[in-house]
Coordinates of C-alpha atoms and ligand atoms in Angstrom, one line a residue:
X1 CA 104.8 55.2 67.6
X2 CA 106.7 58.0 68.9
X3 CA 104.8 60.4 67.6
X4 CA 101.5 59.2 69.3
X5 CA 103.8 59.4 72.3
X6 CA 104.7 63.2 72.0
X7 CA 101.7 64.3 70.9
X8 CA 99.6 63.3 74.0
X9 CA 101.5 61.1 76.8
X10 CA 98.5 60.4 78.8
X11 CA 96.8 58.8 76.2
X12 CA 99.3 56.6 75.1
X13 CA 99.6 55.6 79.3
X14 CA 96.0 55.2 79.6
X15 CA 96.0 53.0 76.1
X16 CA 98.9 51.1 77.2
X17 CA 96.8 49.3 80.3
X18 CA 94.3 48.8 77.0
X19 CA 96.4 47.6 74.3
X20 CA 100.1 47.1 74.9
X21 CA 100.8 45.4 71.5
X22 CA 102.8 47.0 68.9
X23 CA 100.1 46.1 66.0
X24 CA 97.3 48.6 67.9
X25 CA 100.1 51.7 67.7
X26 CA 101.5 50.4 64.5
X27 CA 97.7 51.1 63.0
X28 CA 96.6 53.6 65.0
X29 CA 99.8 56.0 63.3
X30 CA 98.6 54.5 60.2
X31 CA 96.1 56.2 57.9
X32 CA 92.7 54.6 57.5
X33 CA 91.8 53.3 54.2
X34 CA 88.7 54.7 52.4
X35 CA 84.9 52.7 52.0
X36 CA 81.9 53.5 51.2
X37 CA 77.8 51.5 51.2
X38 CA 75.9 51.4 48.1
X39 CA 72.6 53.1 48.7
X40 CA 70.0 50.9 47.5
X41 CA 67.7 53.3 48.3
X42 CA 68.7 54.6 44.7
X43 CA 70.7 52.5 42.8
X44 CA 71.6 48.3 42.2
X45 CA 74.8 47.2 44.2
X46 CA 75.6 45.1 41.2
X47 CA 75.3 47.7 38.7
X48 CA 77.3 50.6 41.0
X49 CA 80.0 48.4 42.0
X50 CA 80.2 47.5 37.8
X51 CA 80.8 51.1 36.7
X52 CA 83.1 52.0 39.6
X53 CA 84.9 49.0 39.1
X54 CA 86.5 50.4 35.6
X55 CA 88.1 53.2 38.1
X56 CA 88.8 52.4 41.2
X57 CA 89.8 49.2 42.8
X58 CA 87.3 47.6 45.0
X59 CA 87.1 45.6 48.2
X60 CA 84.0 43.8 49.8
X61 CA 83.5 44.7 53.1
X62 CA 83.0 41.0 54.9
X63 CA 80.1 42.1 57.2
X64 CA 77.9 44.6 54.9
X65 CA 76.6 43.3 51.0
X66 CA 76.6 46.8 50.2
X67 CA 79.7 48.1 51.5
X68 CA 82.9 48.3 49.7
X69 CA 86.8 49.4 50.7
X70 CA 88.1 51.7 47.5
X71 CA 91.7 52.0 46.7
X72 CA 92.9 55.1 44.4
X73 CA 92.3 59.1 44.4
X74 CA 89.0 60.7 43.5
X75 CA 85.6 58.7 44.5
X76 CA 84.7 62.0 45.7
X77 CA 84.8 63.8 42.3
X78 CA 82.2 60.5 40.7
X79 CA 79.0 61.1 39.5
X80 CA 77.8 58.3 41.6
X81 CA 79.1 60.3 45.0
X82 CA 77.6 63.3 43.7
X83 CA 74.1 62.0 43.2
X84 CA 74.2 60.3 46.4
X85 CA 74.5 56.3 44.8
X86 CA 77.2 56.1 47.4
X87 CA 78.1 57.2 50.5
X88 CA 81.0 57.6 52.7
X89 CA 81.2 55.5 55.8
X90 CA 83.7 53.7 57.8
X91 CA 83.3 50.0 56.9
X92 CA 83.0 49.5 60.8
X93 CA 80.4 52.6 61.3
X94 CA 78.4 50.1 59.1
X95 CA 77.8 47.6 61.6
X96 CA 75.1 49.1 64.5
X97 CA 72.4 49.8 62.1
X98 CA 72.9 45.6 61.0
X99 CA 73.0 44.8 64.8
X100 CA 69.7 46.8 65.1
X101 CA 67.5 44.2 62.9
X102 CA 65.3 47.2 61.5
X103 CA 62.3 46.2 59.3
X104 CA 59.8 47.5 56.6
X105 CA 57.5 49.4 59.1
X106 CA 59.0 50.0 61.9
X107 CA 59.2 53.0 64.1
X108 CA 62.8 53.8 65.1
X109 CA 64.6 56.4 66.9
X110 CA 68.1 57.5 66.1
X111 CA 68.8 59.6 68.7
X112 CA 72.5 60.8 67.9
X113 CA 72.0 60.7 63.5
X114 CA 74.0 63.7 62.4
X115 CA 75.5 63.4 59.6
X116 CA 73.0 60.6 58.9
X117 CA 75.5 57.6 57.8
X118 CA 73.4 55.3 59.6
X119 CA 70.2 56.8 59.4
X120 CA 70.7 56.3 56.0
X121 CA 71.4 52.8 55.8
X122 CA 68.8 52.1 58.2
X123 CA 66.2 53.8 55.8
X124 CA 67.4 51.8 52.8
X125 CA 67.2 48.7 55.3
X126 CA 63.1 49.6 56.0
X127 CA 63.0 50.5 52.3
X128 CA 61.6 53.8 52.9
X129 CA 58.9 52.8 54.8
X130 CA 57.5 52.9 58.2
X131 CA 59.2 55.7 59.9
X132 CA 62.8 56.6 61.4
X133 CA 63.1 60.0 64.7
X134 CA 66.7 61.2 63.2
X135 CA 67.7 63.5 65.9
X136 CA 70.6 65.9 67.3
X137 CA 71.5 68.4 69.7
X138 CA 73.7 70.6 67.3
X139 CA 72.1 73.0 65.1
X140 CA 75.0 73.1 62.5
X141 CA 75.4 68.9 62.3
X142 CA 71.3 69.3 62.2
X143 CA 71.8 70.7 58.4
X144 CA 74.3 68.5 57.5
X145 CA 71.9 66.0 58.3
X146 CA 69.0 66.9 56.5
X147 CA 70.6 67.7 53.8
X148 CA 72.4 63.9 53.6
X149 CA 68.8 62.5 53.5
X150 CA 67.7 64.3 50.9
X151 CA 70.9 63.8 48.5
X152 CA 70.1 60.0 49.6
X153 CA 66.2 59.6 49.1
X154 CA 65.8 58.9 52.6
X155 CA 62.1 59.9 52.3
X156 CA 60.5 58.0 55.9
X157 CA 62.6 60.3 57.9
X158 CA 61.5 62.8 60.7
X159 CA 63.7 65.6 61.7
X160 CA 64.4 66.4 65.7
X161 CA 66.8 68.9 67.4
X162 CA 66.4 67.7 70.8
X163 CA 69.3 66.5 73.7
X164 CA 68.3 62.6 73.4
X165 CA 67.9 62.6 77.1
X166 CA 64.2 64.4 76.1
X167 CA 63.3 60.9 74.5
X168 CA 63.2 59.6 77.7
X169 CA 59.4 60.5 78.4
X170 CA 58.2 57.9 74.9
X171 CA 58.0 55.4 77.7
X172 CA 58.5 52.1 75.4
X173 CA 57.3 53.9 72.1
X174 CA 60.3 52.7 69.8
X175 CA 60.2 49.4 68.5
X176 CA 64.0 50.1 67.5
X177 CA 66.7 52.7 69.0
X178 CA 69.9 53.1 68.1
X179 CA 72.4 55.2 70.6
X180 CA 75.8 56.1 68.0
X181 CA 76.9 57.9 71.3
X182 CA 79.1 61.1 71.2
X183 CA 82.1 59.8 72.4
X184 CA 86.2 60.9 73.0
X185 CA 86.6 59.6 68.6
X186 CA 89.7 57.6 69.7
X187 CA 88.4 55.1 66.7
X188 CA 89.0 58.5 64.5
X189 CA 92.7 59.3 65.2
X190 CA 94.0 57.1 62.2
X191 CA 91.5 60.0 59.7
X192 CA 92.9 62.9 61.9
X193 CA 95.4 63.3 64.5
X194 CA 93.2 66.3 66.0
X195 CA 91.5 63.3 68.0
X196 CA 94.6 62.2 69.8
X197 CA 95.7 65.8 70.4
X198 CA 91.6 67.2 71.9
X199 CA 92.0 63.4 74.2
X200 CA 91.6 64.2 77.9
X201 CA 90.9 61.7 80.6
X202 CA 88.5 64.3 82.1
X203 CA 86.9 64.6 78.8
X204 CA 86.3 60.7 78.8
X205 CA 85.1 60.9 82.2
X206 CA 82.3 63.7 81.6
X207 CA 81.5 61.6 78.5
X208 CA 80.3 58.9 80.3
X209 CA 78.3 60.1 82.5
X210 CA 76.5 61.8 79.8
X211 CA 76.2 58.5 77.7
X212 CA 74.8 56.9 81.0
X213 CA 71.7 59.4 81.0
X214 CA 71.5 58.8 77.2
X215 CA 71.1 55.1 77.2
X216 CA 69.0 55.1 80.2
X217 CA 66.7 57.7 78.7
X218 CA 66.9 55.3 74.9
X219 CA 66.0 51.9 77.4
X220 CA 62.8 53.9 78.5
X221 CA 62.1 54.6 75.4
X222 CA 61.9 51.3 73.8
X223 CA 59.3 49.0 74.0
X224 CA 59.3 45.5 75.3
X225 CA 61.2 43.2 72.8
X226 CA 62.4 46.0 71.2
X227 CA 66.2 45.9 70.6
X228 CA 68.3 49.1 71.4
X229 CA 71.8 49.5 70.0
X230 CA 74.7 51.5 71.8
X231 CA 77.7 52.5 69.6
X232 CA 80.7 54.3 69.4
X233 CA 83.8 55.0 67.8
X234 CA 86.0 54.9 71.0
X235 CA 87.8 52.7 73.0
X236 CA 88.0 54.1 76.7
X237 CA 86.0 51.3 78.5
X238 CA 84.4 53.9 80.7
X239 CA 82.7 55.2 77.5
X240 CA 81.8 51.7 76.6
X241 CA 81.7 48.8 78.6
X242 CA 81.1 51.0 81.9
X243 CA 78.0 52.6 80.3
X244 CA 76.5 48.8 79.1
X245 CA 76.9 48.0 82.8
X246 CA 75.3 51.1 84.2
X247 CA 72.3 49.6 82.3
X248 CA 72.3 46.1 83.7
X249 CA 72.9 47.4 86.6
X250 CA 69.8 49.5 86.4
X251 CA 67.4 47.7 84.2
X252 CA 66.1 44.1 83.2
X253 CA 67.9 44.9 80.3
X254 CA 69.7 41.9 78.1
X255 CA 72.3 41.5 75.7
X256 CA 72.4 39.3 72.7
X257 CA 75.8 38.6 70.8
X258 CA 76.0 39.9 67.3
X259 CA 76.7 37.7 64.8
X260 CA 78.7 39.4 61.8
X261 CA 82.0 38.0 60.2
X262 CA 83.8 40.5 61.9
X263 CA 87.2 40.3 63.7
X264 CA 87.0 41.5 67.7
X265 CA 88.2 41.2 70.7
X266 CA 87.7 39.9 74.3
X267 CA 85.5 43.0 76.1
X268 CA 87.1 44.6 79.2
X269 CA 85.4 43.3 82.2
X270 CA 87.8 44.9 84.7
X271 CA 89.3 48.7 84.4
X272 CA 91.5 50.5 87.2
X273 CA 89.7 49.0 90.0
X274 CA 86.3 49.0 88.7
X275 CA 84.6 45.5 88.3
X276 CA 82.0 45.2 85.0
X277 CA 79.1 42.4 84.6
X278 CA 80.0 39.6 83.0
X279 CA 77.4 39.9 80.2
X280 CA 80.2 42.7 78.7
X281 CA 81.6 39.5 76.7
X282 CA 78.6 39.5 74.4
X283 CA 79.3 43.2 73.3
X284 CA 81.6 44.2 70.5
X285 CA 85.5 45.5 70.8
X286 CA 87.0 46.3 67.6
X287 CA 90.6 47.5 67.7
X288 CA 91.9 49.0 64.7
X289 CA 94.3 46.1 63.9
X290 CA 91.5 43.7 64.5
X291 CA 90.0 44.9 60.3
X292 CA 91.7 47.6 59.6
X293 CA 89.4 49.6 61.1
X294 CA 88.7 52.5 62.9
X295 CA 88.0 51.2 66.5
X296 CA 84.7 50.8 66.8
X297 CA 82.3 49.6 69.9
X298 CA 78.8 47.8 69.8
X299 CA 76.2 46.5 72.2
X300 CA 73.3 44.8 70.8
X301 CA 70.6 45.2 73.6
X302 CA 67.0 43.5 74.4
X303 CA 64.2 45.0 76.8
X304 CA 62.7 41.2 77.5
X305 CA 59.0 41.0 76.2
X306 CA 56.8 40.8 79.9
Ligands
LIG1 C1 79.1 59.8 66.7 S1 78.2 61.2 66.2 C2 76.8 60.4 65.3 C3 77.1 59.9 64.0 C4 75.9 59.4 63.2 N1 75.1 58.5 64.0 C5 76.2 58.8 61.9 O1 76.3 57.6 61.7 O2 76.3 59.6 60.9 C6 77.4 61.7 67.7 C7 76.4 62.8 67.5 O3 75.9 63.0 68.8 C8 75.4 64.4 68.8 N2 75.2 64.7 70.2 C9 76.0 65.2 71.2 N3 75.4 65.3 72.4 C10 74.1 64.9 72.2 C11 73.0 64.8 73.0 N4 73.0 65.2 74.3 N5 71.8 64.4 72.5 C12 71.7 64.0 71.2 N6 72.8 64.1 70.3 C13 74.0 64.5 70.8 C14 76.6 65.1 68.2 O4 76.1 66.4 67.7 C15 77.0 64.1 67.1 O5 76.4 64.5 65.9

């Protein structure tokens, strides 16, 4: 606890208005355990989950079928990593792509995807069909990507290097979106203190404003009763629930609650003076004590159908 102090005081001040309890610091210092999604894209849960099993000891992740916590060294070093019957995601990372209700056929734009964890499980979700806009503004993260979906089989996948706020001219193409936001990572602290050290408040602030013209440009984008989905792995509310009501404010858009077996938390609905629409309360907050977790944030959001 004291280290999170001394390594960066004005995150542990802001975070204390946030979360005062001793069980958020308590898991924030603590490391984060390991988990990883089957992907059925290539391989049988069952039978996966059967040969690991003589290895490693495995947990089901309550919200995901294919998802699974491992406990011991070396899941890295497996055959099944290494011919991409796995893959290594945050057992809460797992949950926008299940909020999003993709189908077989469906056009869908993923317009933040590198390194592809959810693009991923989206295309396994579609079964390779129909057809998923896997985009990025980085050039480096853009080979990272493309090389995930071809160690995973993710075969109806299309390529962009765009800033998302281009995608904002498909007026109501996209029968699906999701928005895994760049964000400030405080979700990512517990896998590397980095995070809490690169934290600034001015940082959050400019990161907001760009995930307002990100989500604005995505609710253009998506056609009427589409279903957009806003992630991240933060837990500033400007980066979260201030950005969901930048869209209400500034849309017809609607939120539905999402329905998953997963532990969260009340939404903030007031921060330092600003007031947010009520609606926040269907979103979800997931502090890491809440799973033992990263901390995570989703909005599940509807464009209503004329
Ligand atoms: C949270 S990560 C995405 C993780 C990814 N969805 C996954 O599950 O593997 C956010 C991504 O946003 C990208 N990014 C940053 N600014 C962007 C922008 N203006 N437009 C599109 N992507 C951007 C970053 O390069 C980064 O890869």
């Amino acid at each position: 606890m004291d280290e999170l102090r001394d390594t960066n005081r004005a995150f542990f001040d802001k975070y204390s208005e946030i979360d005062d309890s001793r069980e958020f610091l308590e898991f924030m210092a603590k490391p984060l355990r390991q988990s990883f999604r089957v992907n059925t894209l290539k391989a049988e849960v069952g039978e996966v989950v059967e040969r690991l099993s003589s290895h490693f000891e495995l947990e089901q992740v309550p919200w995901v079928e294919e998802g699974f916590f491992v406990y011991g060294e070396g899941i890295t070093n497996t055959p099944e990593f290494s011919l991409g019957l796995i893959f290594m995601q945050e057992a809460s990372s797992m949950i926008p792509p299940l909020a999003l209700d993709v189908e077989p056929g469906m056009l869908v734009l993923d317009m933040a995807a590198s390194p592809g964890a959810k693009t991923t499980q989206m295309s396994a979700y579609m079964e390779n069909t129909g057809c998923i806009i896997a985009n990025d503004v980085k050039y480096p993260r853009i080979n990272t990507l493309i090389s995930n979906l071809q160690k995973f089989g993710a075969v109806n996948v299309r390529v962009t290097m765009k800033d998302g706020r281009y995608f904002g001219r498909f007026r109501e193409k996209f029968d699906r979106i999701l928005l895994d936001a760049p964000c400030s990572n405080v979700g990512m602290i517990r896998k590397n203190y980095k995070y809490l050290k690169l934290w600034r408040q001015r940082d959050v602030e400019a990161l907001s404003r760009l995930q307002k013209s990100l989500i604005m440009a995505a609710y253009k984008a998506l056609r009427p009763g589409g279903v957009l989905v806003y992630s991240t792995c933060t837990l500033d509310p400007e980066e979260n629930e201030e950005v969901v009501d930048y869209l209400l404010s500034n849309t017809d858009a609607r939120l539905e609650r999402i329905d998953l077996p997963v532990k969260s938390r009340e939404p903030v609905t007031e921060f330092r003076g600003k007031r947010y629409d009520e609606e926040v309360r269907k979103c979800l907050r997931i502090h890491p004590q809440d799973n033992d977790t990263e901390g995570f944030f989703v909005a599940k959001v509807v464009k209503p159908d004329e």
